[in-house]
Structures are given as structure tokens and as C-alpha cells.
Tab-separated table of C-alpha atoms and ligand atoms in Angstrom:
chain	number	residue	atom	x	y	z
N	1	MET	CA	0.000	0.000	0.000
N	2	GLU	CA	2.815	2.379	0.905
N	3	GLN	CA	4.419	2.516	-2.550
N	4	ASN	CA	1.314	4.315	-3.880
N	5	LEU	CA	1.460	7.103	-1.328
N	6	ALA	CA	3.249	9.506	-3.652
N	7	ALA	CA	0.933	8.872	-6.577
N	8	SER	CA	-1.794	11.404	-5.763
N	9	ARG	CA	-1.083	15.114	-5.819
N	10	LEU	CA	-2.063	17.228	-2.831
N	11	GLN	CA	-5.408	18.914	-3.488
N	12	VAL	CA	-5.477	22.557	-2.427
N	13	VAL	CA	-8.972	23.613	-1.335
N	14	GLU	CA	-9.798	27.307	-1.061
N	15	ALA	CA	-12.977	28.482	0.651
N	16	SER	CA	-14.235	31.834	1.935
N	17	GLY	CA	-17.260	33.554	3.465
N	18	SER	CA	-19.503	32.492	6.338
N	19	ASN	CA	-18.826	29.196	8.074
N	20	TYR	CA	-21.681	27.547	6.180
N	21	ASP	CA	-20.377	28.956	2.875
N	22	MET	CA	-16.822	27.769	3.580
N	23	GLY	CA	-18.138	24.335	4.507
N	24	TYR	CA	-20.284	24.172	1.382
N	25	GLU	CA	-17.356	25.133	-0.868
N	26	HIS	CA	-15.080	22.641	0.902
N	27	GLY	CA	-17.775	19.942	0.603
N	28	THR	CA	-18.407	20.630	-3.079
N	29	LYS	CA	-14.726	20.669	-4.030
N	30	CYS	CA	-13.976	17.470	-2.075
N	31	SER	CA	-17.285	15.640	-2.534
N	32	GLN	CA	-15.784	12.444	-3.959
N	33	LYS	CA	-13.117	12.250	-1.274
N	34	ILE	CA	-15.643	12.974	1.498
N	35	ARG	CA	-18.073	10.324	0.279
N	36	ARG	CA	-15.403	7.636	-0.064
N	37	PHE	CA	-13.651	8.583	3.188
N	38	SER	CA	-16.959	8.577	5.002
N	39	GLU	CA	-17.800	5.076	3.760
N	40	ILE	CA	-14.403	3.755	4.848
N	41	PHE	CA	-14.635	5.573	8.170
N	42	ILE	CA	-18.042	4.152	9.049
N	43	ARG	CA	-16.850	0.658	8.142
N	44	GLU	CA	-13.790	1.096	10.376
N	45	ALA	CA	-15.846	2.590	13.216
N	46	VAL	CA	-18.274	-0.338	13.080
N	47	GLN	CA	-15.410	-2.825	13.025
N	48	ARG	CA	-13.435	-1.180	15.821
N	49	THR	CA	-16.324	-0.466	18.181
N	50	GLY	CA	-18.450	-3.518	17.469
N	51	MET	CA	-21.485	-1.223	17.096
N	52	GLY	CA	-23.871	-1.266	14.146
N	53	VAL	CA	-24.031	1.661	11.689
N	54	GLU	CA	-27.134	3.104	13.365
N	55	LYS	CA	-25.522	2.976	16.776
N	56	VAL	CA	-22.345	4.648	15.445
N	57	HIS	CA	-24.480	7.487	14.042
N	58	ALA	CA	-26.441	7.685	17.298
N	59	VAL	CA	-23.201	7.996	19.304
N	60	ALA	CA	-21.915	10.684	16.912
N	61	ASN	CA	-25.162	12.578	17.455
N	62	LEU	CA	-24.577	12.611	21.232
N	63	TYR	CA	-21.675	14.993	20.595
N	64	LEU	CA	-23.805	17.422	18.604
N	65	PRO	CA	-25.325	19.403	21.535
N	66	LEU	CA	-21.828	19.801	23.050
N	67	MET	CA	-20.478	21.136	19.770
N	68	GLU	CA	-23.515	23.403	19.337
N	69	ARG	CA	-22.741	24.921	22.738
N	70	SER	CA	-18.966	25.274	22.381
N	71	SER	CA	-18.651	26.097	18.691
N	72	PRO	CA	-21.959	26.611	16.851
N	73	HIS	CA	-20.058	28.212	13.937
N	74	LEU	CA	-18.181	24.942	13.344
N	75	VAL	CA	-21.408	22.925	13.418
N	76	GLU	CA	-22.645	25.343	10.727
N	77	GLU	CA	-19.455	24.632	8.767
N	78	MET	CA	-20.102	20.878	9.119
N	79	ARG	CA	-23.668	21.395	7.851
N	80	GLY	CA	-22.185	23.175	4.833
N	81	ILE	CA	-19.671	20.341	4.272
N	82	ALA	CA	-22.508	17.790	4.430
N	83	ALA	CA	-24.676	19.737	1.954
N	84	GLY	CA	-21.795	20.389	-0.466
N	85	GLY	CA	-20.372	16.876	-0.148
N	86	GLY	CA	-23.695	15.101	-0.562
N	87	VAL	CA	-23.455	13.222	2.767
N	88	SER	CA	-25.406	13.418	6.026
N	89	LEU	CA	-24.466	15.647	8.975
N	90	GLU	CA	-23.885	12.453	11.010
N	91	ASP	CA	-21.302	11.328	8.459
N	92	VAL	CA	-19.469	14.648	8.736
N	93	LEU	CA	-19.736	14.576	12.537
N	94	LEU	CA	-18.077	11.161	12.534
N	95	LEU	CA	-15.170	12.380	10.402
N	96	ASN	CA	-14.693	15.117	12.990
N	97	LEU	CA	-14.801	12.627	15.892
N	98	ARG	CA	-11.865	10.516	14.782
N	99	HIS	CA	-9.952	10.711	18.071
N	100	GLU	CA	-13.040	10.142	20.188
N	101	PHE	CA	-13.829	6.966	18.280
N	102	MET	CA	-10.221	5.884	18.836
N	103	PHE	CA	-9.765	6.686	22.495
N	104	GLY	CA	-13.010	7.761	24.100
N	105	LEU	CA	-14.628	4.566	22.886
N	106	ARG	CA	-11.561	2.545	23.857
N	107	THR	CA	-10.674	1.247	20.428
N	108	LYS	CA	-7.177	0.806	19.008
N	109	GLN	CA	-4.899	3.724	18.220
N	110	TRP	CA	-5.159	5.443	14.856
N	111	THR	CA	-2.487	8.093	15.040
N	112	ASN	CA	0.965	8.803	16.509
N	113	CYS	CA	3.116	11.680	15.193
N	114	THR	CA	6.493	13.187	16.160
N	115	SER	CA	6.765	16.969	16.696
N	116	VAL	CA	9.743	19.284	17.069
N	117	GLY	CA	9.732	23.011	17.829
N	118	LEU	CA	12.618	25.495	17.525
N	119	THR	CA	12.890	28.941	19.094
N	120	SER	CA	13.897	31.955	16.999
N	121	GLU	CA	17.403	31.742	18.552
N	122	LEU	CA	17.951	28.233	17.194
N	123	SER	CA	16.175	28.576	13.847
N	124	SER	CA	18.094	29.973	10.858
N	125	THR	CA	14.923	31.798	9.806
N	126	GLY	CA	15.132	34.083	12.870
N	127	ALA	CA	11.593	33.069	13.848
N	128	SER	CA	10.169	30.089	15.742
N	129	VAL	CA	9.349	26.945	13.750
N	130	ILE	CA	7.240	23.853	14.450
N	131	ALA	CA	7.448	20.640	12.433
N	132	GLN	CA	5.910	17.209	12.579
N	133	ASN	CA	5.362	13.904	10.857
N	134	VAL	CA	1.716	12.922	10.425
N	135	ASP	CA	1.428	9.214	11.290
N	136	LEU	CA	-1.832	7.573	10.246
N	137	PRO	CA	-3.120	4.411	8.599
N	138	PRO	CA	-1.789	4.591	4.988
N	139	TYR	CA	-5.251	4.890	3.411
N	140	PHE	CA	-5.715	8.343	5.011
N	141	HIS	CA	-3.151	9.707	2.540
N	142	GLU	CA	-5.505	9.962	-0.418
N	143	TYR	CA	-8.062	11.908	1.634
N	144	MET	CA	-5.685	14.551	3.002
N	145	VAL	CA	-5.981	18.068	1.556
N	146	LEU	CA	-4.488	21.499	2.097
N	147	LEU	CA	-7.404	23.629	3.272
N	148	ARG	CA	-7.045	27.404	2.897
N	149	LEU	CA	-9.890	29.272	4.592
N	150	LYS	CA	-10.716	32.957	4.452
N	151	PRO	CA	-13.511	33.441	7.012
N	152	ARG	CA	-15.695	36.537	7.095
N	153	SER	CA	-14.133	37.415	10.439
N	154	GLY	CA	-11.017	36.248	12.244
N	155	PRO	CA	-7.705	35.132	10.792
N	156	ARG	CA	-7.105	33.251	7.568
N	157	LEU	CA	-6.237	29.605	8.136
N	158	MET	CA	-4.145	27.054	6.279
N	159	MET	CA	-4.371	23.444	7.461
N	160	TYR	CA	-3.229	20.020	6.312
N	161	THR	CA	-6.276	17.955	7.147
N	162	ALA	CA	-8.573	15.146	6.047
N	163	ALA	CA	-11.347	16.126	3.621
N	164	GLY	CA	-14.592	16.767	5.498
N	165	THR	CA	-12.923	17.871	8.745
N	166	VAL	CA	-12.879	21.404	10.133
N	167	GLY	CA	-9.391	21.492	11.584
N	168	ASN	CA	-5.965	20.069	12.043
N	169	HIS	CA	-2.271	20.945	11.843
N	170	GLY	CA	-1.542	24.357	10.418
N	171	ILE	CA	-1.040	28.091	10.751
N	172	ASN	CA	-3.128	31.257	10.843
N	173	SER	CA	-2.559	34.765	9.520
N	174	TYR	CA	-1.907	36.086	13.067
N	175	GLY	CA	1.330	34.048	13.005
N	176	LEU	CA	0.109	31.208	15.211
N	177	ALA	CA	1.103	27.605	14.424
N	178	ARG	CA	-0.044	24.340	15.960
N	179	SER	CA	1.065	20.721	15.634
N	180	SER	CA	-0.383	17.828	17.577
N	181	ASN	CA	0.371	14.338	18.820
N	182	ALA	CA	-1.828	11.559	20.109
N	183	LEU	CA	-1.753	10.871	23.856
N	184	ALA	CA	-3.789	8.470	25.940
N	185	SER	CA	-4.337	8.655	29.674
N	186	LYS	CA	-6.523	7.200	32.399
N	187	ARG	CA	-8.183	10.594	32.605
N	188	GLU	CA	-10.522	10.393	29.641
N	189	LYS	CA	-14.268	10.407	29.427
N	190	ALA	CA	-16.907	9.369	26.949
N	191	LEU	CA	-18.201	12.735	25.762
N	192	GLY	CA	-16.739	16.183	25.217
N	193	VAL	CA	-15.578	18.636	22.591
N	194	SER	CA	-14.060	16.787	19.651
N	195	ARG	CA	-10.283	17.092	19.323
N	196	VAL	CA	-10.668	18.152	15.696
N	197	VAL	CA	-12.978	20.979	16.786
N	198	LEU	CA	-10.585	21.968	19.570
N	199	SER	CA	-7.717	21.993	17.054
N	200	ARG	CA	-9.636	24.459	14.899
N	201	LEU	CA	-10.600	26.617	17.905
N	202	ILE	CA	-6.907	26.840	18.829
N	203	LEU	CA	-6.005	27.924	15.292
N	204	GLN	CA	-8.482	30.793	15.521
N	205	GLN	CA	-6.459	32.360	18.386
N	206	ARG	CA	-3.943	35.173	18.239
N	207	SER	CA	-1.413	34.018	20.829
N	208	THR	CA	-0.161	30.985	22.743
N	209	GLU	CA	-1.843	32.395	25.895
N	210	ASP	CA	-5.207	32.594	24.128
N	211	SER	CA	-4.679	29.050	22.834
N	212	LEU	CA	-3.857	27.776	26.323
N	213	ASP	CA	-6.988	29.438	27.599
N	214	THR	CA	-9.012	27.789	24.797
N	215	ILE	CA	-7.629	24.328	25.632
N	216	SER	CA	-8.103	24.887	29.335
N	217	ARG	CA	-11.753	26.005	29.017
N	218	ALA	CA	-12.750	23.242	26.560
N	219	ASP	CA	-14.861	20.364	27.842
N	220	ARG	CA	-12.291	17.799	26.652
N	221	ALA	CA	-13.061	14.088	26.336
N	222	VAL	CA	-9.743	12.651	25.172
N	223	SER	CA	-6.103	13.503	25.827
N	224	GLY	CA	-3.928	15.280	23.313
N	225	ASN	CA	-0.638	17.079	22.909
N	226	TYR	CA	-0.409	20.464	21.193
N	227	MET	CA	2.801	22.270	20.257
N	228	LEU	CA	2.213	25.972	19.692
N	229	THR	CA	4.064	29.084	18.679
N	230	ASP	CA	2.937	32.640	17.927
N	231	SER	CA	4.053	35.854	16.241
N	232	ARG	CA	6.104	36.872	19.308
N	233	GLY	CA	8.061	33.625	19.012
N	234	ASP	CA	6.647	32.129	22.202
N	235	LEU	CA	7.024	28.337	21.945
N	236	VAL	CA	5.127	26.002	24.265
N	237	ASP	CA	3.980	22.402	24.401
N	238	VAL	CA	0.641	21.619	26.050
N	239	GLU	CA	-0.161	18.150	27.365
N	240	SER	CA	-3.868	17.792	28.034
N	241	THR	CA	-6.059	15.102	29.558
N	242	ALA	CA	-9.814	15.396	30.052
N	243	ASP	CA	-9.368	17.136	33.401
N	244	ASP	CA	-5.879	18.618	33.424
N	245	ILE	CA	-3.301	20.461	31.342
N	246	ARG	CA	0.439	20.931	31.806
N	247	THR	CA	2.890	23.001	29.772
N	248	LEU	CA	6.472	22.289	28.755
N	249	ARG	CA	8.942	24.997	27.756
N	250	PRO	CA	11.962	24.738	25.418
N	251	THR	CA	15.340	23.600	26.760
N	252	ASN	CA	18.389	24.697	24.744
N	253	GLY	CA	16.034	26.325	22.259
N	254	PHE	CA	13.885	23.341	21.341
N	255	LEU	CA	10.992	21.065	22.258
N	256	VAL	CA	10.347	17.491	21.128
N	257	HIS	CA	7.155	15.537	21.672
N	258	THR	CA	5.943	12.115	20.591
N	259	ASN	CA	3.166	10.045	22.194
N	260	HIS	CA	3.885	9.741	25.900
N	261	ILE	CA	3.214	12.260	28.650
N	262	LEU	CA	6.399	14.020	29.745
N	263	HIS	CA	5.233	16.280	32.574
N	264	PRO	CA	5.927	14.571	35.933
N	265	ASP	CA	2.635	15.811	37.448
N	266	ILE	CA	0.508	13.756	35.049
N	267	ALA	CA	2.959	11.213	33.550
N	268	GLU	CA	1.613	8.409	35.737
N	269	THR	CA	-1.819	8.742	34.095
N	270	ASP	CA	-0.325	7.733	30.696
N	271	THR	CA	-1.810	4.538	29.282
N	272	GLY	CA	0.324	4.500	26.127
N	273	VAL	CA	-0.446	5.014	22.461
N	274	ALA	CA	2.544	3.649	20.568
N	275	GLU	CA	5.421	1.367	21.586
N	276	ASP	CA	7.922	3.253	19.422
N	277	THR	CA	7.195	6.618	21.090
N	278	TYR	CA	10.337	6.478	23.305
N	279	GLU	CA	12.612	5.563	20.387
N	280	ARG	CA	11.262	8.401	18.233
N	281	TYR	CA	11.541	10.861	21.138
N	282	THR	CA	15.175	9.860	21.785
N	283	GLN	CA	16.094	9.965	18.111
N	284	MET	CA	14.589	13.391	17.407
N	285	THR	CA	16.085	14.828	20.640
N	286	LYS	CA	19.504	13.478	19.627
N	287	ALA	CA	19.202	14.955	16.124
N	288	VAL	CA	18.471	18.454	17.467
N	289	SER	CA	21.009	18.246	20.317
N	290	ASN	CA	23.837	17.097	18.032
N	291	HIS	CA	23.182	19.816	15.474
N	292	LYS	CA	25.857	22.510	15.253
N	293	GLY	CA	24.804	26.083	14.562
N	294	ARG	CA	21.457	27.398	13.468
N	295	VAL	CA	18.875	24.975	12.114
N	296	THR	CA	17.539	25.447	8.595
N	297	PRO	CA	14.134	24.144	7.416
N	298	GLU	CA	16.113	21.646	5.275
N	299	ASP	CA	17.811	20.298	8.428
N	300	VAL	CA	14.371	19.739	9.956
N	301	GLU	CA	13.195	17.984	6.782
N	302	GLY	CA	16.199	15.654	7.127
N	303	TRP	CA	15.275	14.831	10.754
N	304	LEU	CA	11.730	14.008	9.686
N	305	ARG	CA	13.123	11.530	7.106
N	306	ASP	CA	15.199	9.649	9.690
N	307	HIS	CA	14.964	5.842	9.625
N	308	THR	CA	16.995	5.015	12.768
N	309	GLY	CA	15.041	2.260	14.541
N	310	TYR	CA	13.061	1.425	11.379
N	311	PRO	CA	10.146	0.588	11.178
N	312	GLY	CA	9.377	2.410	14.463
N	313	SER	CA	11.492	5.375	13.299
N	314	VAL	CA	10.676	9.102	13.202
N	315	CYS	CA	9.716	8.515	9.552
N	316	ASN	CA	7.354	5.812	10.665
N	317	HIS	CA	6.606	2.571	8.859
N	318	SER	CA	5.252	0.460	11.718
N	319	SER	CA	1.540	-0.197	12.313
N	320	LEU	CA	1.020	3.341	11.018
N	321	THR	CA	2.861	5.296	8.325
N	322	SER	CA	4.154	8.845	8.164
N	323	VAL	CA	1.665	9.804	5.439
N	324	ALA	CA	2.981	13.368	5.462
N	325	ALA	CA	5.517	15.709	7.032
N	326	LEU	CA	5.017	19.402	7.764
N	327	VAL	CA	7.335	22.295	8.561
N	328	LEU	CA	5.277	25.255	9.800
N	329	LEU	CA	6.809	28.710	9.283
N	330	PRO	CA	4.067	30.956	10.686
N	331	ALA	CA	6.153	34.154	10.691
N	332	GLU	CA	6.475	33.824	6.915
N	333	GLY	CA	2.852	32.654	6.507
N	334	LYS	CA	4.183	29.433	4.972
N	335	MET	CA	3.989	25.682	5.343
N	336	LEU	CA	6.407	23.215	3.777
N	337	VAL	CA	4.316	20.146	3.092
N	338	CYS	CA	5.557	16.701	2.115
N	339	HIS	CA	2.436	14.844	0.986
N	340	GLY	CA	3.597	11.248	1.419
N	341	PRO	CA	6.320	9.583	3.509
N	342	PRO	CA	9.158	12.141	3.749
N	343	CYS	CA	11.786	9.461	2.984
N	344	LYS	CA	10.347	9.121	-0.534
N	345	ASN	CA	8.838	12.511	-1.335
N	346	GLU	CA	9.759	16.167	-1.613
N	347	PHE	CA	8.509	19.123	0.421
N	348	GLN	CA	6.439	21.765	-1.351
N	349	ASP	CA	6.057	25.363	-0.328
N	350	PHE	CA	2.521	26.740	0.362
N	351	ALA	CA	1.666	30.312	1.365
N	352	ILE	CA	-1.360	31.210	3.475
N	353	SER	CA	-2.303	33.907	0.956
N	354	SER	CA	-2.230	32.642	-2.587
L	1	ZN	ZN1	10.366	6.534	5.707
């Protein structure tokens, strides 16, 4: 399956206007992808949870009132996606509840990821940088798109995300960037704000403080790790469980995060996502620590391609695959996107304003 991951080109999806309008445009432009992805997703959800299709839809619907309360504008966007994509709102809800169906419903892991953040002192660009590999089941690759949104109010957004979803890794025009990594802890609950929705809410913020506040106030169901930087160059990593958050600050100008909880206050709640998390953490930390001088985006691309410890390497080929790699340069309003495993594919440059 992996050898085909470079075959499809990355679809760039532009949308503007009200949330419903943006959703409708996104849905229309990605209708085939959304319909196929939705079919696969429901099949997987049924298989992994042991529920029937009706029950899966019924569970997805339980999240709707929570989303209506916390982010009615994003529910409107999902309605637009459903109308434009020719699928039901429940189908779109499910695509936006990926993590909850993985962790909240106690099914197997579906995502890992390795993140690295550099302060402006360490980065050759003179501004802070965040990068990550996106580790997912290989079939996700053909449904990933670059979504460029120009909302009626608030910042412009550029995200690398699955078709039909409202948010994921990316940057905004205020100079904020966010990566994320899967975490699992004992402190999770059945219902709450979807992690995809929370990811989008974070990307609507101006600063790391506002983002922290957003994460802290959210009624979270599952755990997650978010690496953030803003236009002032503040770089922070946020480990969150359903009932707690802890922050980590750079040491020697950098931060690394994989899929285990690092903060001593909450580390004992970790229930583990991926066996290779420690190896990837050690390898990426070594790569940054051993680097001499300032770090260029090309250096970071090289770290993301690393195969030490293969198949559980930073460029992952274990139960999941690094289906993409991202270098986020929010100060320049740019993302370097490698659509496919970074060991076999090139990075392309995308600007938030085309
Ligand atoms: Zn590789």
C-alpha cells in the first residue's frame, strides 16, 4: 500500500465567506473524497467499536449538543460540508470525531506523530518553527488536503487535514502555528468537545496564551498534545487530559514531543499510544542536540526523514505510516508540506495567501 502514497497530488482547497459557505465550498470541491472517506470511516468505526451503523451514528449525534454549545459556527461549517459533499451531517460529525472513536470509545490507536519546535534563537529563519510527521493508517493519505480558509471574520487559516474535517495541523494569519500528537491517559471520558474541533478553535487564536486558555476552558473528552508558537516567538507544548493540562517549555532552544506524557505531574496517568514513542523521542532529541549552529528548514526535513530504529522510526513505517511531514513557518505565513512519507517525497512550499 505504501508505494502508492506519492501517486496522488495534494489537493489545495480554497474556501471563503460564512462558516456555512466555507463548509459548502469545501464539501463541493472534495465531494468524492468525502463520500469515499466517510464510507471507509463508518466501516472502520463499526469494526473497531463492534457497534452497528445506526448505533455509530447515534453515538456521533450525542456529541452534537456539546459542539452546538462550544462552537456553533463549526457545526454550521459541518452542515455546509454535508450539503456540499452530498453526505449526512452524522457522516461529517463522525469524520470530525476521529480521536473520540479511537480513544473515548476505547478502540485501538489510529495516530501517533512526532513533533519538534525550535525557538527563533535556534532557527536559521530568525523566527520560531514547528514541524511534525503525520502518522496515520496509509489509506488516510488519499483523503488529506491542504485547506485554505478565508472566514468573514477572524484570521485566515491554512491546514493540512482530512477532507470533510474542520481542523488540524496548520497556521493562521496572526502568526500562530499548531502541531499535535496523540496521547492516551486514564483521565478520559466518553463525551466532550471533539479534538478536531478543539484543534480548529486553537487555530483561531492570536497568541499561545489565548490558545492555552481555549484548551483549558474546553470540555475535553480525550487527551492530546499540542505544540504551539505565535508571532512573538513564544514556543510552548501543552499536554492535556480530560481534566488537566500541563505546559512544557523549550530547553536549549527546542521542544520534542511524541506520544507519551512528559510532565511529571501527570505522567503516571499515561496509558500508552505507541510502543515506538520512546525511540522516536530519543532519536529526534539526539538529532536536534547534536546539530551545530542554526537549524535550517532543510535540516528539519532531514530529521523528519530519519529511519533510525526502522520501522518504528521518526519517519514511521510500523503499524502506522508517516503519510505526510510538515514544517510550519508561521512568521512567513508558509507551510512546507511533504504529501507522502518524507523518505520518498519532496517538500512543497505553500503560502497562506495565494
Ligand atoms: Zn520513511
